[in-house]
Tab-separated table of C-alpha atoms and ligand atoms in Angstrom:
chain	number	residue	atom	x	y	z
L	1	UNK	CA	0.000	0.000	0.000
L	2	UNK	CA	1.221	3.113	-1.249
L	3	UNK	CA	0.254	7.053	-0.999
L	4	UNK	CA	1.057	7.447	-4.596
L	5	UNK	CA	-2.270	8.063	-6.737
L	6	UNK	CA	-3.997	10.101	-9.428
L	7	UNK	CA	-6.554	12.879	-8.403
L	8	UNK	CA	-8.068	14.991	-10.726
L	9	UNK	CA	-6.103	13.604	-14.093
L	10	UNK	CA	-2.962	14.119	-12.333
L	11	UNK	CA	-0.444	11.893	-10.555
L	12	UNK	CA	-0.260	13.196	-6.123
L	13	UNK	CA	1.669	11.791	-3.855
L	14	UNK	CA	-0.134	12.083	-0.385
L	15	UNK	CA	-1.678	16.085	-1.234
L	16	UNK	CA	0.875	16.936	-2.821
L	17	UNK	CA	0.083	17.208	-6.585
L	18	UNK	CA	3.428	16.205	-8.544
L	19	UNK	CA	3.060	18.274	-11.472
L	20	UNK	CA	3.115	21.326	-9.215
L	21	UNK	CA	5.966	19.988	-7.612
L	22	UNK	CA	8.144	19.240	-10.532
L	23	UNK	CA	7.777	22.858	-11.692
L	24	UNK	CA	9.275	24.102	-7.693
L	25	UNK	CA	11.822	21.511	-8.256
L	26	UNK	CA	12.244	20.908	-11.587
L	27	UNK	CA	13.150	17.376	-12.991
L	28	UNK	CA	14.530	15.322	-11.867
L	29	UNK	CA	13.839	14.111	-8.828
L	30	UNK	CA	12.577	11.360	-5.995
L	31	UNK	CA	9.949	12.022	-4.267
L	32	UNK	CA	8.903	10.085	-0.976
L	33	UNK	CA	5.690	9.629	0.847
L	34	UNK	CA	6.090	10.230	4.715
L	35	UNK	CA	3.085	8.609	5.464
L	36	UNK	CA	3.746	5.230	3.158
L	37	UNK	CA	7.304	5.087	4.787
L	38	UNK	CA	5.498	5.083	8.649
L	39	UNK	CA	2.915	2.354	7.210
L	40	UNK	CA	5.435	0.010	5.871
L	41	UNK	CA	7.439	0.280	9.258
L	42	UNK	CA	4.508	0.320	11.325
L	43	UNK	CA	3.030	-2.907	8.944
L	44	UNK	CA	6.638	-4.749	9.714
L	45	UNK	CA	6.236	-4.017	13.506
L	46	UNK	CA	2.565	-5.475	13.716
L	47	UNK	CA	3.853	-8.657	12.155
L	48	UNK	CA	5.943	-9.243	14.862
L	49	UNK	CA	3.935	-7.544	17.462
L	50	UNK	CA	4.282	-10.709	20.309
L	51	UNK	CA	8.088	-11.009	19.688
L	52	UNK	CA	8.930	-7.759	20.473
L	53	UNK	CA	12.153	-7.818	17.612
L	54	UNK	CA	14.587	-5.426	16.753
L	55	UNK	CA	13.384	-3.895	13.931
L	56	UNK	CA	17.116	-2.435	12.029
L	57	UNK	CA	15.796	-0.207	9.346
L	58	UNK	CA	18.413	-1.398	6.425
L	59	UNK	CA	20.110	2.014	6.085
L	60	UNK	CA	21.789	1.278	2.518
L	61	UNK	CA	18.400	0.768	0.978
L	62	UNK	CA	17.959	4.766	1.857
L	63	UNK	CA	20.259	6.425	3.413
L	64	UNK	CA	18.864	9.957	3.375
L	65	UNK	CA	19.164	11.359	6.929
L	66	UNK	CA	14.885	12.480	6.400
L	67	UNK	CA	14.148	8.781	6.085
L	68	UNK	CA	15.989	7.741	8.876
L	69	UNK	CA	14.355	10.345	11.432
L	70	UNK	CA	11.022	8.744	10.418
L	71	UNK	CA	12.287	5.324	11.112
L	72	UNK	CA	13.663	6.634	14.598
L	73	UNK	CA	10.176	8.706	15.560
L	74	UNK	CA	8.842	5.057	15.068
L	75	UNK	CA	11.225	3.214	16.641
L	76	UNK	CA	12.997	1.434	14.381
L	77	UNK	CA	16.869	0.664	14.754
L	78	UNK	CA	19.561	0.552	11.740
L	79	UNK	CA	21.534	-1.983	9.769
L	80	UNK	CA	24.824	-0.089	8.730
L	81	UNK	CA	27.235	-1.420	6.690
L	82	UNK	CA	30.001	1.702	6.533
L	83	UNK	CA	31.251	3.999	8.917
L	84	UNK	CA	29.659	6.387	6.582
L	85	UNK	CA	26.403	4.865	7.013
L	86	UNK	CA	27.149	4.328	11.357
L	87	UNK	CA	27.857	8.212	11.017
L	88	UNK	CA	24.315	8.737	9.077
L	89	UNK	CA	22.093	6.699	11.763
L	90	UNK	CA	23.591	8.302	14.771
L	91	UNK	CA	23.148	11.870	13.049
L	92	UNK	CA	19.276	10.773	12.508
L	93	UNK	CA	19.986	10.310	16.317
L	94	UNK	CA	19.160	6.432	16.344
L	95	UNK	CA	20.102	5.076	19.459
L	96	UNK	CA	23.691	3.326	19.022
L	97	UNK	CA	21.750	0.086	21.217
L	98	UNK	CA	19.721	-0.802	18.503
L	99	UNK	CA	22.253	-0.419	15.629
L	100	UNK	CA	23.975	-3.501	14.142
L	101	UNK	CA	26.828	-3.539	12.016
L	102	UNK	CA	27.170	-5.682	8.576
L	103	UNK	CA	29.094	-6.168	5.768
L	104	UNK	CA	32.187	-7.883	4.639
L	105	UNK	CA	34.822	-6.060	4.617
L	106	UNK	CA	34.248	-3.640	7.901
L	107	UNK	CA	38.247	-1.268	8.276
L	108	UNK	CA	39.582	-1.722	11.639
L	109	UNK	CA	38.920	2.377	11.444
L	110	UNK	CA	34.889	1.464	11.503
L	111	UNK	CA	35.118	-0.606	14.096
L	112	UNK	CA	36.774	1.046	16.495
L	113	UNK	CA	34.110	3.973	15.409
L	114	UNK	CA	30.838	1.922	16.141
L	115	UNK	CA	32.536	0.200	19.456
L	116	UNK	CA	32.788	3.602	20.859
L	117	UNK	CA	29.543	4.330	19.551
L	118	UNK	CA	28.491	1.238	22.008
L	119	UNK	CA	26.473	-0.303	19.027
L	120	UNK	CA	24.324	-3.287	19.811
L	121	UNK	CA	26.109	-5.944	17.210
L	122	UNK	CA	29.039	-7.027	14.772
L	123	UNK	CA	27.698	-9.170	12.441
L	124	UNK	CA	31.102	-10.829	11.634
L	125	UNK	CA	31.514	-12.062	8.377
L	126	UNK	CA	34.918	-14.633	8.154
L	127	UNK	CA	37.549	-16.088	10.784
L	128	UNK	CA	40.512	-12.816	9.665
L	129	UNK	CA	37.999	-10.389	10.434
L	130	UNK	CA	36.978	-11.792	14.314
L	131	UNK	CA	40.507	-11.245	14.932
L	132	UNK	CA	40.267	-7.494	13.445
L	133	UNK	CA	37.601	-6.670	15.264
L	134	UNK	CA	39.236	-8.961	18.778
L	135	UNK	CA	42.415	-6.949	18.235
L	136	UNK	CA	40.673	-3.397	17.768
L	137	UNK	CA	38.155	-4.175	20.802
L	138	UNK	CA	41.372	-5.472	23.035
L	139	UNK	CA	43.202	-1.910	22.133
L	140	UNK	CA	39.940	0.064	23.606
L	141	UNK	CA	39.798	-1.954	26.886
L	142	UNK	CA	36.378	-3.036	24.840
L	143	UNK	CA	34.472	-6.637	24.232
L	144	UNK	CA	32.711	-6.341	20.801
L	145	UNK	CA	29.117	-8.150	21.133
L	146	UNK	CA	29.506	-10.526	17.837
L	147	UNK	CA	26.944	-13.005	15.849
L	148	UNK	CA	28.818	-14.551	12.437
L	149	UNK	CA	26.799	-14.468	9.454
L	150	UNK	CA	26.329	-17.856	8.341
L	151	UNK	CA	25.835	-18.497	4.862
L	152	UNK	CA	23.286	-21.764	4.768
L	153	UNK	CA	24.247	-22.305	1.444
L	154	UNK	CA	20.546	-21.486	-0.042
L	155	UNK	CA	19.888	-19.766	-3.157
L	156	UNK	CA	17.081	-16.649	-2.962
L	157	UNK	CA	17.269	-13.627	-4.604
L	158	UNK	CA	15.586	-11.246	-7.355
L	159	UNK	CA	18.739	-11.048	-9.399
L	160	UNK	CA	22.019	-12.885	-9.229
L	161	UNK	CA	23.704	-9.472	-8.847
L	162	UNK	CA	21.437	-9.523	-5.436
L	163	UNK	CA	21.655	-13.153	-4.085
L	164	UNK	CA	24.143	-13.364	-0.816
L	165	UNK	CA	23.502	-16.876	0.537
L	166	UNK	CA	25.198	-19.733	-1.781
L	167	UNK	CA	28.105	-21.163	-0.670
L	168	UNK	CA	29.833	-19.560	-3.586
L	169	UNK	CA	28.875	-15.884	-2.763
L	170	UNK	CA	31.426	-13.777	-0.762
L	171	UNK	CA	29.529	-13.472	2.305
L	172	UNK	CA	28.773	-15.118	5.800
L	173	UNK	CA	31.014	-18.103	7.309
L	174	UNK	CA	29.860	-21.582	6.074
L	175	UNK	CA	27.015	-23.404	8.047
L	176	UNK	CA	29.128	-26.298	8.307
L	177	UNK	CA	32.057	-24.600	9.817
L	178	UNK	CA	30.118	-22.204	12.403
L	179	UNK	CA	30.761	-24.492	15.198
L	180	UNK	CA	34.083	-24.280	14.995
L	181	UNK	CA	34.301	-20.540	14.489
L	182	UNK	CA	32.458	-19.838	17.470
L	183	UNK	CA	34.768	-21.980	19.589
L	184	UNK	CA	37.260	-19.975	18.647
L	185	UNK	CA	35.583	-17.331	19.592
L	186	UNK	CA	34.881	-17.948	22.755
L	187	UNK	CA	38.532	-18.016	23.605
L	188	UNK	CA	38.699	-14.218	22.291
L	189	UNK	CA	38.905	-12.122	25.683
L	190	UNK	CA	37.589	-8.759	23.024
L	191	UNK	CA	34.518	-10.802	21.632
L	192	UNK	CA	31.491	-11.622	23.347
L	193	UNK	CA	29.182	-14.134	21.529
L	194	UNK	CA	25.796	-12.715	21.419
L	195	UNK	CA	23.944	-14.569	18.796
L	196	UNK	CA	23.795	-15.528	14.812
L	197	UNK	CA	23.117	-13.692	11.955
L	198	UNK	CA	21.508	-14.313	8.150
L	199	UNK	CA	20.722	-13.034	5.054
L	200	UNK	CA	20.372	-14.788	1.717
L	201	UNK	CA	19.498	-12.111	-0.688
L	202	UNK	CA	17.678	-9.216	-1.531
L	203	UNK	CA	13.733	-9.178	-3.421
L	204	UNK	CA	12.542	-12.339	-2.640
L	205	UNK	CA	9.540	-12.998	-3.778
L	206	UNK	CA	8.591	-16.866	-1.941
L	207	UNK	CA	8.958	-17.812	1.286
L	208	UNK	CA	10.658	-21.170	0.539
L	209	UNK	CA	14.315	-20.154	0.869
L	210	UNK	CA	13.750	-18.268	3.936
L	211	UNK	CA	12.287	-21.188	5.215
L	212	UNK	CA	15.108	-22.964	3.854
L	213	UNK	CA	17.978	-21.230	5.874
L	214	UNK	CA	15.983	-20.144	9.013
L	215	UNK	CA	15.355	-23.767	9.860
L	216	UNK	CA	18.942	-24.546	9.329
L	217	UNK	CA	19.917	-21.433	11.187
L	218	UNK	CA	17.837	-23.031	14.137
L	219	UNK	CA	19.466	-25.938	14.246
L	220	UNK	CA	22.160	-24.079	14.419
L	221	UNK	CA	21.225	-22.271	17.295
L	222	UNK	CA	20.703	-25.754	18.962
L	223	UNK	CA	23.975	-26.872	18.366
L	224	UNK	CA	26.037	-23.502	19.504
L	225	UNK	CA	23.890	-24.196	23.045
L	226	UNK	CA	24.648	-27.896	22.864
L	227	UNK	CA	28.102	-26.799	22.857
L	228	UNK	CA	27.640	-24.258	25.575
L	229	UNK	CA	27.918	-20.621	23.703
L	230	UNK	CA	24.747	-18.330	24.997
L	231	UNK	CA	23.025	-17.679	21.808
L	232	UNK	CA	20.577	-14.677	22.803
L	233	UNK	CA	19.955	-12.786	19.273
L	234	UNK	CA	18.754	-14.126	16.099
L	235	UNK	CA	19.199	-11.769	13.237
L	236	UNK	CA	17.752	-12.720	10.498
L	237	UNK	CA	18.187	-10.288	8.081
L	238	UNK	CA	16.074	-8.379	5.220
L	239	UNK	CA	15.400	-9.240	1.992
L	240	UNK	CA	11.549	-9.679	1.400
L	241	UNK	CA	10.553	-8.500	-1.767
L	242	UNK	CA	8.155	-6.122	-3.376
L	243	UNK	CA	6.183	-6.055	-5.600
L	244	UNK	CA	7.285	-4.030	-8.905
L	245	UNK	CA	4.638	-5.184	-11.611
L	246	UNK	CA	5.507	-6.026	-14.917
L	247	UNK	CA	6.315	-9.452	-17.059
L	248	UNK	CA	9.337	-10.085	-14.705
L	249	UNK	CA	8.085	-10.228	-11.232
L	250	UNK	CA	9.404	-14.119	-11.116
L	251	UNK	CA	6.404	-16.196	-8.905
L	252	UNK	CA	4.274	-13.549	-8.532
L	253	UNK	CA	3.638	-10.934	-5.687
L	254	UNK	CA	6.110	-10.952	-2.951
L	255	UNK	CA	4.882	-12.739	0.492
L	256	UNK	CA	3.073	-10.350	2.981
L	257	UNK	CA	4.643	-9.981	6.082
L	258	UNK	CA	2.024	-11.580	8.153
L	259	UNK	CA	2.801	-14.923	6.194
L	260	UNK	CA	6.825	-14.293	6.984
L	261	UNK	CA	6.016	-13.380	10.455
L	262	UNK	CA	4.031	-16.695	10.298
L	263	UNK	CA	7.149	-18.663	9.488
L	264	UNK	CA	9.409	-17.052	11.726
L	265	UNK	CA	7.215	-17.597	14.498
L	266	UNK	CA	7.172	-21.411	13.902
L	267	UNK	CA	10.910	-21.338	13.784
L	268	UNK	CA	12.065	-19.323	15.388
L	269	UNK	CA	9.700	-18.535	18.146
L	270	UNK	CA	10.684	-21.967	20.263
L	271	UNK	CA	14.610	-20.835	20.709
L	272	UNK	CA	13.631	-17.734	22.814
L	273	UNK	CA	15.959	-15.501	21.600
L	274	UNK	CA	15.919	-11.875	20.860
L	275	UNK	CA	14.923	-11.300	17.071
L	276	UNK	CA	16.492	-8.772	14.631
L	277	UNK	CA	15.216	-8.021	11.024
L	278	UNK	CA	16.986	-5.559	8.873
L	279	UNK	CA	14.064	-4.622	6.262
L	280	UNK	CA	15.351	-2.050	3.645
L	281	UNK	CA	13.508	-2.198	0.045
L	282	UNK	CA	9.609	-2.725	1.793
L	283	UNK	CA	10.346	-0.366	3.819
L	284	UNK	CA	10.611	2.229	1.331
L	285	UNK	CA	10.731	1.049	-2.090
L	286	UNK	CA	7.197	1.612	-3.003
L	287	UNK	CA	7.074	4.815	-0.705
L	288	UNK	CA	9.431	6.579	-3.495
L	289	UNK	CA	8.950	7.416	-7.076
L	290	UNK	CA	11.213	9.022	-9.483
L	291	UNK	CA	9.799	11.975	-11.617
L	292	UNK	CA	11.071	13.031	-14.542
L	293	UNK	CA	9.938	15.028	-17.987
L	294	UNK	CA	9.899	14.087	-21.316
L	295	UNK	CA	12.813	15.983	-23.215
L	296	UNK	CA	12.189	14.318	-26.845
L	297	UNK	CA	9.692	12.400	-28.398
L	298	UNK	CA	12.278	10.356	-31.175
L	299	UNK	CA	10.700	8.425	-33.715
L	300	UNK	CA	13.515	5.879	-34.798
L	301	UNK	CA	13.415	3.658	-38.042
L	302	UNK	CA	13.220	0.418	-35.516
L	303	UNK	CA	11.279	1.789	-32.633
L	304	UNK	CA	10.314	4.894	-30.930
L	305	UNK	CA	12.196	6.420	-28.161
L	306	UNK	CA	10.794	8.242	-25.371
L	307	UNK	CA	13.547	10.372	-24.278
L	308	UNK	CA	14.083	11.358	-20.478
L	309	UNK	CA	16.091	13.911	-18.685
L	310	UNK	CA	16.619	10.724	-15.803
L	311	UNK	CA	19.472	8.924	-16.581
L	312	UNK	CA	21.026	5.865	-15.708
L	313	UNK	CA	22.986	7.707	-13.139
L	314	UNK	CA	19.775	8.727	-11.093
L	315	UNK	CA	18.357	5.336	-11.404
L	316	UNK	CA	20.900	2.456	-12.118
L	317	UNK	CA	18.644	-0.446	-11.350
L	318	UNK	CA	17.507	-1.613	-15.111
L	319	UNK	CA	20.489	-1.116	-16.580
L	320	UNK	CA	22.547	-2.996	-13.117
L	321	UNK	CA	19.356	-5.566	-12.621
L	322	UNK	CA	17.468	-5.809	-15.642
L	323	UNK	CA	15.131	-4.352	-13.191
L	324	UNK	CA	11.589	-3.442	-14.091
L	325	UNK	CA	10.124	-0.191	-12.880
L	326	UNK	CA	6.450	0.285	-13.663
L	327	UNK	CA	6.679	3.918	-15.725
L	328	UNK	CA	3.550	6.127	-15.576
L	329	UNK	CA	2.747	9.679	-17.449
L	330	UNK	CA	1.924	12.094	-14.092
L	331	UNK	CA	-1.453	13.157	-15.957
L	332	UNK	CA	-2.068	10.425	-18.664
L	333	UNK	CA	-3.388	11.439	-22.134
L	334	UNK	CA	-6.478	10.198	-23.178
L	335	UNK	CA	-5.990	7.764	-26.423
L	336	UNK	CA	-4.170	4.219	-27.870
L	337	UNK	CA	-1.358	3.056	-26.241
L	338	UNK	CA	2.055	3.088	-27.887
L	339	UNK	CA	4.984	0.858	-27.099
L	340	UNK	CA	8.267	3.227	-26.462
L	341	UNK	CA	11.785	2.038	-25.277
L	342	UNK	CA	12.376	4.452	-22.912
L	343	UNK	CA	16.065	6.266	-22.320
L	344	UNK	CA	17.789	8.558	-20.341
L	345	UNK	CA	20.251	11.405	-21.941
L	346	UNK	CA	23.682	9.686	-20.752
L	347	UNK	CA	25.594	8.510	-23.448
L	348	UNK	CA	25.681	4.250	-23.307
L	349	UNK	CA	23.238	2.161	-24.945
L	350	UNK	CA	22.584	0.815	-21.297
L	351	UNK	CA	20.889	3.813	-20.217
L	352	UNK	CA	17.192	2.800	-21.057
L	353	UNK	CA	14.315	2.490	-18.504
L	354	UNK	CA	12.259	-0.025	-19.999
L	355	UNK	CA	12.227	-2.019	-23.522
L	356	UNK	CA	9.065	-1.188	-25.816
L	357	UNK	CA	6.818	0.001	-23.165
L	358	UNK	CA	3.180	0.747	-23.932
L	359	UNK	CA	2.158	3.725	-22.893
L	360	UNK	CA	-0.517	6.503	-23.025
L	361	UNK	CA	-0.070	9.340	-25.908
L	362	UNK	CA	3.080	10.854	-24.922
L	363	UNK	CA	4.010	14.396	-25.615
L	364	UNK	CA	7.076	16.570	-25.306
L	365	UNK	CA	7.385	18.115	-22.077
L	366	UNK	CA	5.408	15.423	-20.373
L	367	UNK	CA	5.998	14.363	-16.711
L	368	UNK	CA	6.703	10.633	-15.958
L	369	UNK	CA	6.704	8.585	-12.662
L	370	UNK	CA	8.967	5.524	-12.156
L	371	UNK	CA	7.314	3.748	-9.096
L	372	UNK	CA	8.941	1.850	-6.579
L	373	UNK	CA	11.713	3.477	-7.092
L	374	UNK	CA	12.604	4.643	-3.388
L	375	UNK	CA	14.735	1.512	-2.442
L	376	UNK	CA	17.634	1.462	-4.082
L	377	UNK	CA	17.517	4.399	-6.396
L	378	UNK	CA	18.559	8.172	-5.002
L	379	UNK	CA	21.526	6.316	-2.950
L	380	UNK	CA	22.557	4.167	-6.202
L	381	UNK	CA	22.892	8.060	-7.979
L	382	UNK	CA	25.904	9.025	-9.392
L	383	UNK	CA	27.173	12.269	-11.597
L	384	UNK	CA	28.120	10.270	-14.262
L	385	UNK	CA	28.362	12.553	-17.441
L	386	UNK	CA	28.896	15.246	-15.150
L	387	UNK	CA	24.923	15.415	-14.512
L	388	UNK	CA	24.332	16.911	-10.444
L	389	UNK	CA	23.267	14.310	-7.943
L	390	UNK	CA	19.704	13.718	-8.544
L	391	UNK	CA	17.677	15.878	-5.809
L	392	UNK	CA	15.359	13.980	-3.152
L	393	UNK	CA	12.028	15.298	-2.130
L	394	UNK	CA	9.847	14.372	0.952
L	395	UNK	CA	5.951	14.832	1.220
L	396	UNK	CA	4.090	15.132	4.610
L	397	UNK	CA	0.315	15.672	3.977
L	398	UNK	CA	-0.412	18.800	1.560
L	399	UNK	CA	3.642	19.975	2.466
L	400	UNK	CA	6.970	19.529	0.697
L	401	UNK	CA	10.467	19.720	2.038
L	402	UNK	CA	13.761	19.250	-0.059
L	403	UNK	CA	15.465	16.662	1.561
L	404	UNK	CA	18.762	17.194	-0.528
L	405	UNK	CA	18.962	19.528	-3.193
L	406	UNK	CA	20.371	19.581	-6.712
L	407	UNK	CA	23.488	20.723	-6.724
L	408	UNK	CA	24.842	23.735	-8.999
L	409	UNK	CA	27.466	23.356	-11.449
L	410	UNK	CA	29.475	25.150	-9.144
L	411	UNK	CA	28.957	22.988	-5.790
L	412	UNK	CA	29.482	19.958	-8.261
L	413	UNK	CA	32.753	21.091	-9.115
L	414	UNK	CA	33.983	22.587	-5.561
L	415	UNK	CA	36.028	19.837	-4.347
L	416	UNK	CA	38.394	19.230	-7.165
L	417	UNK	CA	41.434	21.210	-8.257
L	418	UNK	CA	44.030	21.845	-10.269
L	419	UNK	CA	47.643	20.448	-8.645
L	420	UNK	CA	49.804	23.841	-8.223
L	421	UNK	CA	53.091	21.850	-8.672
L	422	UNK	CA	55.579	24.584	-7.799
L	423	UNK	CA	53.886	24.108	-4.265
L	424	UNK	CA	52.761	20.139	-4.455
L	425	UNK	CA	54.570	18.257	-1.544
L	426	UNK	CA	56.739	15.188	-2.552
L	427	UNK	CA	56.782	12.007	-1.600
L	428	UNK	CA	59.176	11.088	0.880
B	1	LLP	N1	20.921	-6.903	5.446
B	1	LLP	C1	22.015	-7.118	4.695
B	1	LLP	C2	23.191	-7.721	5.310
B	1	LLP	C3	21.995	-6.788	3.320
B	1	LLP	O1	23.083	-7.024	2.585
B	1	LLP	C4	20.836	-6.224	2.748
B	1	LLP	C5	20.803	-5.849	1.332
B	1	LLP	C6	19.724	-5.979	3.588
B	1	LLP	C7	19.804	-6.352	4.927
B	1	LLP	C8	18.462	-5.361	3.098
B	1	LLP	O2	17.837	-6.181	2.159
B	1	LLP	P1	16.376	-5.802	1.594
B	1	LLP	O3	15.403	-5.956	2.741
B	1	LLP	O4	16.434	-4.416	1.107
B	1	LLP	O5	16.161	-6.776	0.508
B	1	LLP	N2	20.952	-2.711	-4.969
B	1	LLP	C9	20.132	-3.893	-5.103
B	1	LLP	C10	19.830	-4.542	-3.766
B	1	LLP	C11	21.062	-4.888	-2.979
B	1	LLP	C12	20.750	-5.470	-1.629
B	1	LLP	C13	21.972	-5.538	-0.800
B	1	LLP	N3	21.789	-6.017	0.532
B	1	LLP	C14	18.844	-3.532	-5.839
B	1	LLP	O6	18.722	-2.392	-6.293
B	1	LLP	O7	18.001	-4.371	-6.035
């Protein structure tokens, strides 16, 4: 459920009427829905109401510092993967207890950062880097509270670019060595075993793999008592899907989370631990659009191009995923629909939207809405071909705020230079 919808021939998201907005903001730009972002969150927490989890809003799925004051007014936690990202939560003021760390390849630098922060989990990722974060935790008279991600070896995902949890993939320590791993832990005086941690992929659309690797994480969890560790914490990761439309979405419409919160209480609810979830894209992915006008309408010898002023730099998920994103004129023409491919202005063949797309009459000048586009999208942006970060917009009600603004030409350009090499230092 989304606050995205047509009124009066146009597209609005909550009151806010986009047209009116793109011509404040010009194009373009995300736009977010306050009030689908607190439903999603609020949806997630229902789910789980009886268990009481930890609830670690994904931060890398939307980083901007707006979105993550929302998730902190309603309670949520954070998953960071980055010092960058630790630095973004705590700014949103989340509290540092309910923040958990993942991610392969964590700098000694971040870890000492979140252990000051007191952050409520490591998710540890491989043997070399529980002795990283033993060694950094020993040097701050710290013990860093630790689960390993295991990787069950099950295959889930949207996209092989987005699947985490084969045995092949780079992440999490194998199922079948976990025992020993946590042995060896327990002989580090700077780690203290808290609990285990999983995630097999991102946009999953069945609940079989999940059901797959949580009931071999729970056995899991048997076995770590059986040997004596004090598992406490089950995290269990993100990585439901959403649904996106279109001839693509593999098996259908995504599970509900009543039906996940179904499984997990069947599997998870006998060990009596303390749950974590780190929910990023249905959270916000279908709280965000991406609006942007219609520059050219090009009518090619092969096919007819509907040309954007998006680019693949604001929105790199088609051209990265094959992704589909449903595309939608703001106010949409009476009259036959026409099949388009539909392309940005940056200069590679990869920067199109969508292959021969049928849409309404199109017309120079006309707005379009990519939908479900707030997961994944603004913090994928880039200024590729020298085009200024794409801007972000938040709606509240009938009000507006800029959330981050397009750069100028000039602000784009401010932090590089030309060397002055009668004054450059040398190497020594
Ligand atoms: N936890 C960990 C450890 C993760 O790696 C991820 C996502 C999440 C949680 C959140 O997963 P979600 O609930 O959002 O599925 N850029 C890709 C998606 C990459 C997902 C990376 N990890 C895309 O645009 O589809």
């Amino acid at each position: 459920m989304h606050h995205f919808a047509l009124r009066d021939g146009a597209l609005h998201a909550e009151d806010v009427n986009i047209e009116t907005l793109a011509a404040l903001v010009g194009t373009p730009f995300y736009c977010y829905s306050t009030a689908t972002l607190r439903r999603h969150i609020r949806v997630f927490r229902e789910a789980f109401a009886e268990l009481a989890p930890l609830i670690a809003y994904s931060v890398k799925a939307n980083s901007n510092l707006s979105v993550l004051k929302i998730m902190r007014e309603e309670g949520a936690g954070a998953d960071v993967v980055s010092g960058g990202e630790l630095a973004r939560a705590l700014e949103a003021g989340i509290d540092p207890k309910k923040i958990v760390f993942s991610g392969v390849g964590k700098t000694r630098i971040e870890m000492a950062a979140a252990l000051d922060a007191g952050i409520h989990q490591f998710n540890v990722e491989s043997e070399p880097e529980l002795d990283a974060l033993n060694e950094v935790a020993l040097s701050r008279g710290a013990r860093a509270p630790v689960a390993f991600r295991i990787n069950p070896d099950v295959s889930a995902g949207g996209h092989e670019k987005i699947s985490t949890g084969k045995a092949e993939d780079k992440f999490g320590v194998a199922w079948t060595r976990a025992p020993a791993f946590y042995r060896k832990a327990a002989g580090l005086a700077g780690i203290e075993i808290k609990g285990v941690d999983v995630h097999i992929g991102s946009q999953i659309s069945d609940l079989e793999p999940f059901e797959r690797a949580f009931l071999r994480v729970a056995d899991l969890v048997r076995a770590l008592r059986a040997d004596g560790h004090a598992i406490d914490r089950l995290d269990l990761g993100g990585g439901l899907g959403v649904p996106y439309g279109g001839p693509d979405q593999s098996g259908g419409d995504p599970p509900h989370p009543d039906d996940y919160a179904k499984l997990i209480r069947r599997i998870a609810g006998p060990l009596g631990v303390q749950l974590i979830f780190e929910p990023g894209r249905m959270i916000v992915g279908n709280a965000g659009i991406l609006v942007s006008r219609v520059l050219y309408v090009k009518r090619g010898e092969a096919r007819d191009f509907l040309i954007l002023d998006a680019g693949m730099n604001d929105l790199i998920r088609p051209a990265l995923y094959d992704a589909y994103h449903a595309v939608e004129p703001v106010r949409p023409r009476p009259g036959a629909l026409e099949a388009y491919d539909v392309v940005g202005p940056v200069c590679e063949t990869g920067d199109r939207f969508a292959r021969q797309r049928d849409l309404p009459p199109m017309v120079e000048g006309d707005l379009v809405a990519f939908k479900t586009a707030g997961a994944y999208g603004a913090v994928q942006a880039s200024q590729y071909n020298s085009r200024p970060l794409v801007p972000e917009v938040l709606v509240d009600g009938a009000r507006y705020a800029i959330v981050r603004p397009r750069p100028s030409f000039d602000a784009m350009l401010a932090d590089e230079r030309n060397p002055i090499w009668e004054n450059a230092a040398q190497t020594p």
